[in-house]
PDB file of C-alpha atoms in Angstrom:
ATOM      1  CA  UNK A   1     -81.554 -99.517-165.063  1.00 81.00           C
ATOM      2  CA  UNK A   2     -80.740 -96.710-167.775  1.00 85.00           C
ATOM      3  CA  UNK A   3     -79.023 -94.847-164.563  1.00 89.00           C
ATOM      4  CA  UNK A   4     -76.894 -97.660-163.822  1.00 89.00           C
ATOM      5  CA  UNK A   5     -75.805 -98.206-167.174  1.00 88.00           C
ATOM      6  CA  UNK A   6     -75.147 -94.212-167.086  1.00 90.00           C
ATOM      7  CA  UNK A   7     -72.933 -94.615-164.126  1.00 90.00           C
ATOM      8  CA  UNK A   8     -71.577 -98.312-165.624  1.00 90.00           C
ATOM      9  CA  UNK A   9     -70.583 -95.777-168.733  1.00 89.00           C
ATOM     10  CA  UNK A  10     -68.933 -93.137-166.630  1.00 86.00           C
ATOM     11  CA  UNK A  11     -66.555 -95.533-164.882  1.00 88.00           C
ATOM     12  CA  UNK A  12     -65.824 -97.439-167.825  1.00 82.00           C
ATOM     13  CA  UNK A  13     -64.574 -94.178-170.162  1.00 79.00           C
ATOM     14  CA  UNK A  14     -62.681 -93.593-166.953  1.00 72.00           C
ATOM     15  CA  UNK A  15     -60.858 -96.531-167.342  1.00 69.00           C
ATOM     16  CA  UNK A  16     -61.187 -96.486-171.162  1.00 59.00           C
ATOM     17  CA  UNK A  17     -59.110 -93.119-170.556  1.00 56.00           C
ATOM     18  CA  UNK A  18     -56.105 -95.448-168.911  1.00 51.00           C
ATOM     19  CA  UNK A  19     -56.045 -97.732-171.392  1.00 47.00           C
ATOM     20  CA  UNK A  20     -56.062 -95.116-174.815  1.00 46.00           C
ATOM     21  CA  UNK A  21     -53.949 -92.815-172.301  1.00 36.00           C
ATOM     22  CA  UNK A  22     -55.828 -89.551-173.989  1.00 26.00           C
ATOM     23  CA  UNK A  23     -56.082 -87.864-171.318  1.00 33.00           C
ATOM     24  CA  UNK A  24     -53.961 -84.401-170.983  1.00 31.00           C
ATOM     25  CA  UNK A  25     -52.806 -84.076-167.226  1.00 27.00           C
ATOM     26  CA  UNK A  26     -54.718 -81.123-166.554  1.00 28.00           C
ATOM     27  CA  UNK A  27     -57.495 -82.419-164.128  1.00 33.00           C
ATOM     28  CA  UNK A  28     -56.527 -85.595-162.221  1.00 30.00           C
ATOM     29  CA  UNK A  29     -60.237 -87.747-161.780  1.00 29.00           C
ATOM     30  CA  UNK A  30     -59.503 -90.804-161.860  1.00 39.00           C
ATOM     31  CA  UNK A  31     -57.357 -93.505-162.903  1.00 44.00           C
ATOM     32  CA  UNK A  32     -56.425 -92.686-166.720  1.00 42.00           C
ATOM     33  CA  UNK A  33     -55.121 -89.277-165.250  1.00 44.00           C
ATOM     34  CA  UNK A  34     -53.207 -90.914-162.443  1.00 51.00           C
ATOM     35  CA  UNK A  35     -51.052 -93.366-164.542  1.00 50.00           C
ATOM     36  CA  UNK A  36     -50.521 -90.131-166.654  1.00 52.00           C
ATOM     37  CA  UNK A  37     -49.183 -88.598-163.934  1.00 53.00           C
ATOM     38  CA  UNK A  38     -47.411 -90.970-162.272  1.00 54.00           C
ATOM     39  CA  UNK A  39     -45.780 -91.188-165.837  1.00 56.00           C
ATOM     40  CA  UNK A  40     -44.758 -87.651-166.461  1.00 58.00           C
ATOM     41  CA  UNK A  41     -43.920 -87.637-162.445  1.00 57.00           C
ATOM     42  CA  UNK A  42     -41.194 -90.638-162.940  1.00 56.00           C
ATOM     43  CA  UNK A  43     -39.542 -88.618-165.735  1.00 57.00           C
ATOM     44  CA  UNK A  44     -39.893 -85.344-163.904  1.00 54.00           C
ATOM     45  CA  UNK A  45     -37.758 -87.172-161.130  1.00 55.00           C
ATOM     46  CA  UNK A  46     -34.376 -88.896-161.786  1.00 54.00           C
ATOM     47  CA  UNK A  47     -31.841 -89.586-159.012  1.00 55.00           C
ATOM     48  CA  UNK A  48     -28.501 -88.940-160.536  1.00 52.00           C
ATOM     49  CA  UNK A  49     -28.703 -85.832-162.232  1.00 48.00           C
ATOM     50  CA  UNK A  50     -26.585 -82.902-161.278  1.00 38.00           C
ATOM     51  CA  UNK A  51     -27.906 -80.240-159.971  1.00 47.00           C
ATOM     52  CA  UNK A  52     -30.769 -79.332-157.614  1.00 56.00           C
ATOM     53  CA  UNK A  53     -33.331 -82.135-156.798  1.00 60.00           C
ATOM     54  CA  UNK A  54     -35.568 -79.728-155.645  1.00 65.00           C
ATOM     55  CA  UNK A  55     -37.637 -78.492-158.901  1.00 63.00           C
ATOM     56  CA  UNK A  56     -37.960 -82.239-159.615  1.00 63.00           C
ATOM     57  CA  UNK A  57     -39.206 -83.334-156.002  1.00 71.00           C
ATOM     58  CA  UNK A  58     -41.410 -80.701-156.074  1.00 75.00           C
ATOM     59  CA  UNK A  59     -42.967 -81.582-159.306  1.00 71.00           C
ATOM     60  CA  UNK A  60     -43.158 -84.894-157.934  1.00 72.00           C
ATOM     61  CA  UNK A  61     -44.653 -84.169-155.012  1.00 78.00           C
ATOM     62  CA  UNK A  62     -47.433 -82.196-156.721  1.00 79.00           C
ATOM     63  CA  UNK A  63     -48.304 -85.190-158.746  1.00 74.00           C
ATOM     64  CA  UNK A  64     -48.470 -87.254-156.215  1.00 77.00           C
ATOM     65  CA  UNK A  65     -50.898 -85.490-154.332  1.00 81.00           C
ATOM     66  CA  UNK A  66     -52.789 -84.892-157.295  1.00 74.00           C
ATOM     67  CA  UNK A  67     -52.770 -88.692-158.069  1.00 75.00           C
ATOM     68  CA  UNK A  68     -54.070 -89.083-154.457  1.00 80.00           C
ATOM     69  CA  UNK A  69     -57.108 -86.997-154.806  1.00 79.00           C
ATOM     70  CA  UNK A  70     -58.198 -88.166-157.931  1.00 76.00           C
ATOM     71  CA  UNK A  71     -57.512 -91.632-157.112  1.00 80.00           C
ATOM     72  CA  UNK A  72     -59.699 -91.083-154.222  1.00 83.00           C
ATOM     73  CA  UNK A  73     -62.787 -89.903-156.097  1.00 81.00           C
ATOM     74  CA  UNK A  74     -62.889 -92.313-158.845  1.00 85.00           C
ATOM     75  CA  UNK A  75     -62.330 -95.482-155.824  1.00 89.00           C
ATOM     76  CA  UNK A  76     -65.138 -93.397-153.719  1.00 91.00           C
ATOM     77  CA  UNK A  77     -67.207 -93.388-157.220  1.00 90.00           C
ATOM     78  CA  UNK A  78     -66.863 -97.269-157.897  1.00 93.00           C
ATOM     79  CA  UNK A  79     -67.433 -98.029-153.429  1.00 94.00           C
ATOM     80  CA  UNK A  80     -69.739 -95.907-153.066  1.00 94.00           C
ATOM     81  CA  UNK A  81     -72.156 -95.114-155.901  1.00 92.00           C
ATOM     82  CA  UNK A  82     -71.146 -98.419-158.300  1.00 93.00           C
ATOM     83  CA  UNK A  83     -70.890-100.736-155.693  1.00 94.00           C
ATOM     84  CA  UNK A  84     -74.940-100.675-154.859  1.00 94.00           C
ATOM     85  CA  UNK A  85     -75.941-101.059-159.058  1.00 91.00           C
ATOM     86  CA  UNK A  86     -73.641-103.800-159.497  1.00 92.00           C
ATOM     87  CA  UNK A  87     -75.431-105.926-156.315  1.00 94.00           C
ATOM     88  CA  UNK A  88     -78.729-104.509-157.497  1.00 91.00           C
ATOM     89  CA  UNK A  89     -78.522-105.597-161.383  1.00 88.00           C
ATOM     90  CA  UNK A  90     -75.275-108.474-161.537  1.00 88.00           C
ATOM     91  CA  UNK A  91     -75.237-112.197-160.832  1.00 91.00           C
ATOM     92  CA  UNK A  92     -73.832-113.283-157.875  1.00 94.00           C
ATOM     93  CA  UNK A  93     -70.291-114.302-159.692  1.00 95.00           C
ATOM     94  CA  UNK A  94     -70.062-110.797-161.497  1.00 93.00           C
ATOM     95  CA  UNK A  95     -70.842-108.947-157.572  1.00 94.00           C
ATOM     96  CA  UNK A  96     -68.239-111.736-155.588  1.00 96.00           C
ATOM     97  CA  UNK A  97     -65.374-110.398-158.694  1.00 94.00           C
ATOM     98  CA  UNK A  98     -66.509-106.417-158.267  1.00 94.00           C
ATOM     99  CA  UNK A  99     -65.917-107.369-154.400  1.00 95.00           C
ATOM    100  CA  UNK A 100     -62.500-108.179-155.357  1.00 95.00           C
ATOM    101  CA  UNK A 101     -61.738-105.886-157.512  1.00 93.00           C
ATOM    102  CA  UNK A 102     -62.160-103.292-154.606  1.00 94.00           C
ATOM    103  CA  UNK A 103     -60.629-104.835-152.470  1.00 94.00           C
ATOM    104  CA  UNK A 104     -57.406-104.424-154.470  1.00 94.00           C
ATOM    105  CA  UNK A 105     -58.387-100.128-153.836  1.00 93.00           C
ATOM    106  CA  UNK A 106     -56.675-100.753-149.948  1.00 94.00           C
ATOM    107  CA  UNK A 107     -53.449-101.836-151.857  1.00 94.00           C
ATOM    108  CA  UNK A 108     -53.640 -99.171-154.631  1.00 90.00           C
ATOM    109  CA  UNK A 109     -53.908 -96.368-151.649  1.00 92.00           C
ATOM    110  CA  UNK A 110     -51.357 -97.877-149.665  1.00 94.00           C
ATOM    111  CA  UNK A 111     -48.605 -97.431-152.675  1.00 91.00           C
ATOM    112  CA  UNK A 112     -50.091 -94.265-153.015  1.00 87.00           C
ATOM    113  CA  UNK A 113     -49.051 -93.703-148.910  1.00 92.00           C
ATOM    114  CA  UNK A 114     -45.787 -94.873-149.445  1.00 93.00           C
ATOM    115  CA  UNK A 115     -44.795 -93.097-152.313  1.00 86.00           C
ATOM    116  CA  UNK A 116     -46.029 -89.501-150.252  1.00 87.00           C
ATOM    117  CA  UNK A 117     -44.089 -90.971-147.537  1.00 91.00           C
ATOM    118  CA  UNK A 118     -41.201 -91.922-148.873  1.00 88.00           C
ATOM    119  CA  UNK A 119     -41.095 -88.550-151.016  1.00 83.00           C
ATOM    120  CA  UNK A 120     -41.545 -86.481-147.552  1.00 84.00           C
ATOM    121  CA  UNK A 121     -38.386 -88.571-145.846  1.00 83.00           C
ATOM    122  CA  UNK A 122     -36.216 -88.011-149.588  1.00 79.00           C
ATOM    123  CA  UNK A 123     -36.937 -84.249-148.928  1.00 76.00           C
ATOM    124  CA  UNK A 124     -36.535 -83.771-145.449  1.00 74.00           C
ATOM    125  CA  UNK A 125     -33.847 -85.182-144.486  1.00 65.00           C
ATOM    126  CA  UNK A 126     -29.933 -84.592-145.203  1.00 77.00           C
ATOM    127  CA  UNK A 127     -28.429 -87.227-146.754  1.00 75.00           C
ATOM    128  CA  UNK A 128     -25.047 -88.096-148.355  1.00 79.00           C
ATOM    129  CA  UNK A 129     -25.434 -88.026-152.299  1.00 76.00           C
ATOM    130  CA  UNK A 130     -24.980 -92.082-152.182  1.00 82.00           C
ATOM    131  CA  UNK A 131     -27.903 -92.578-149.783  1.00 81.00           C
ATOM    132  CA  UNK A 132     -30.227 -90.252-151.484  1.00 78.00           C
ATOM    133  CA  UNK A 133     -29.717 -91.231-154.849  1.00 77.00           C
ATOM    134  CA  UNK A 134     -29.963 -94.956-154.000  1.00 83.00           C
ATOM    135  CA  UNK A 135     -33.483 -93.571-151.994  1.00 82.00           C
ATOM    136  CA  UNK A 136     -34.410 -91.853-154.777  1.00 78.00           C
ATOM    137  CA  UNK A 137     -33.654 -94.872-157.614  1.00 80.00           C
ATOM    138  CA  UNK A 138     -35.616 -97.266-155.000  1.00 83.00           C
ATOM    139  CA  UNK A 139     -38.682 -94.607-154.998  1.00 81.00           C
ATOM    140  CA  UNK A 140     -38.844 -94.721-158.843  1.00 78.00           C
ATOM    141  CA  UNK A 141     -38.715 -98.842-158.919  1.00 80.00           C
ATOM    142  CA  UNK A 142     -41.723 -98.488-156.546  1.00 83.00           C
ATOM    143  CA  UNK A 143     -43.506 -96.047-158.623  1.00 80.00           C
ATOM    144  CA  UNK A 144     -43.016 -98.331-161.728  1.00 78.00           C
ATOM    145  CA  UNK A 145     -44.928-101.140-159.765  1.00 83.00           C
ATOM    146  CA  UNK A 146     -47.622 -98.864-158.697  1.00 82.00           C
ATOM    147  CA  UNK A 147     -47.903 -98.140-162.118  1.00 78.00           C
ATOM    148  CA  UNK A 148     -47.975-101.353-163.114  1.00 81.00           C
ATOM    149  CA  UNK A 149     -50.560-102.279-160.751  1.00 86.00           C
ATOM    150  CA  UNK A 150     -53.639 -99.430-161.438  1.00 83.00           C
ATOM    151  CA  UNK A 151     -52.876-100.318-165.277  1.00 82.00           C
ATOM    152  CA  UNK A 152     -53.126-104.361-164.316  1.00 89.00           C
ATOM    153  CA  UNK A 153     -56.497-103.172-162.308  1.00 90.00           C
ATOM    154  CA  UNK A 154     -58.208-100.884-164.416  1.00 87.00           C
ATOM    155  CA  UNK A 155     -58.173-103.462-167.494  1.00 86.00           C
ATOM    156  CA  UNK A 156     -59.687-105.832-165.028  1.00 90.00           C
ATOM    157  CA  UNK A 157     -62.004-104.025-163.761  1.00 91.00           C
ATOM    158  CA  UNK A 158     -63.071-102.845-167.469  1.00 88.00           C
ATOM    159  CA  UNK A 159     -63.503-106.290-168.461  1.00 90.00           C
ATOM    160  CA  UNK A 160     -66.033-107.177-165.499  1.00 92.00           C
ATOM    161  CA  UNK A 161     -68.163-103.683-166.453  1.00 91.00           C
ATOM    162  CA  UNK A 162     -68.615-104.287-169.795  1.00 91.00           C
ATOM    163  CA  UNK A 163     -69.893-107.520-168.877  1.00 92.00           C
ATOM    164  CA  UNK A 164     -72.618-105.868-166.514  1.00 91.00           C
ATOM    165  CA  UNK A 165     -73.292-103.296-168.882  1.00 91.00           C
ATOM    166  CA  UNK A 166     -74.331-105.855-171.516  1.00 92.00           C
ATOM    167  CA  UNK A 167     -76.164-107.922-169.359  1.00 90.00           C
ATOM    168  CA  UNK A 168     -78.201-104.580-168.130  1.00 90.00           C
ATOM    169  CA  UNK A 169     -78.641-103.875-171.944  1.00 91.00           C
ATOM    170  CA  UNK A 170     -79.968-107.406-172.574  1.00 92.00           C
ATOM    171  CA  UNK A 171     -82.555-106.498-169.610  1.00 89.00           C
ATOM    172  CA  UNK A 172     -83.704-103.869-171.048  1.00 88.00           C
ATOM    173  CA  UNK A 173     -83.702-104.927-174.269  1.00 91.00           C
ATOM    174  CA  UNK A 174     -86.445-107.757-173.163  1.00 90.00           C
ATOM    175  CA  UNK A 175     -88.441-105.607-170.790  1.00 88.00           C
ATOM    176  CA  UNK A 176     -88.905-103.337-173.982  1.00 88.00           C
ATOM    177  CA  UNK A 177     -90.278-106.304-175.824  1.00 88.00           C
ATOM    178  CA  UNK A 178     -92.801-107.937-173.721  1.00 78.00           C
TER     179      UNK A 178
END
């Protein structure tokens, strides 16, 4: 149980990361990073100012796939390896919420997708300055509501773990004092 509240730990300073937002943008893990960057990739990237797009989109774009990586790992890290602890030492009700919880991951990813796509179309093709900057301001509405959502996710997930992690404590508390 002392491993699972080790892991329980690790997942919750991740998301303990999102909500203080102390993390620097140097290493993109998981999701405190990836709100950071999506942040600092939003200002990096305004439609409507003169001059060449490309430093911007590029600085964009490495975000993005940043962002995509870590968010990766840290959704592979609760699937995968949290997943299994939480049906091992939770009730039913806190296992049936984790469930959900993941399941909002698909949706998470899928912004991610868009956003790359979107991005790749914005840079590829030749457009009139009208079209692209009405692309581009439509890309950065997006980004605000994928934003919105991992911030929206990660304090609900945070709330469920801390609820596990107690519970595990209380276990072990007892089994200590019989």
């Amino acid at each position: 149980m002392e491993e699972a509240i080790a892991l329980i730990e690790q997942i919750i300073e991740e998301h303990g990361q999102i909500i203080r937002g102390l993390q620097a943008l140097e290493r993109v893990t998981n999701d405190a990073d990836a709100l950071k960057v999506l942040d600092k990739a939003q200002g990096d990237f305004v439609p409507g100012r003169l001059g060449d797009h490309q430093p911007g989109l590029q600085s964009w774009r490495d975000s993005l796939e940043v962002t995509d990586q870590g968010m990766r790992a840290h959704f592979n890290r609760e699937e995968i390896s949290l997943l299994p602890v939480i049906e091992n030492h939770g009730s039913e009700t806190q296992v049936s919420s984790w469930r959900a919880w993941l399941s909002e991951h698909e949706e998470l990813r899928n912004h991610l997708a868009v956003l790359k796509k979107e991005l790749a179309e914005l840079t590829a093709e030749h457009l009139s300055r009208k079209v692209w900057e009405e692309r581009a301001w439509g890309i950065r509405v997006y980004m605000s509501q994928t934003h919105r959502l991992f911030h929206k996710h990660t304090r609900g997930e945070q709330k469920l773990l801390l609820s596990i992690k107690k519970g595990l404590q209380e276990k072990i508390k007892m089994e200590q004092q019989t």
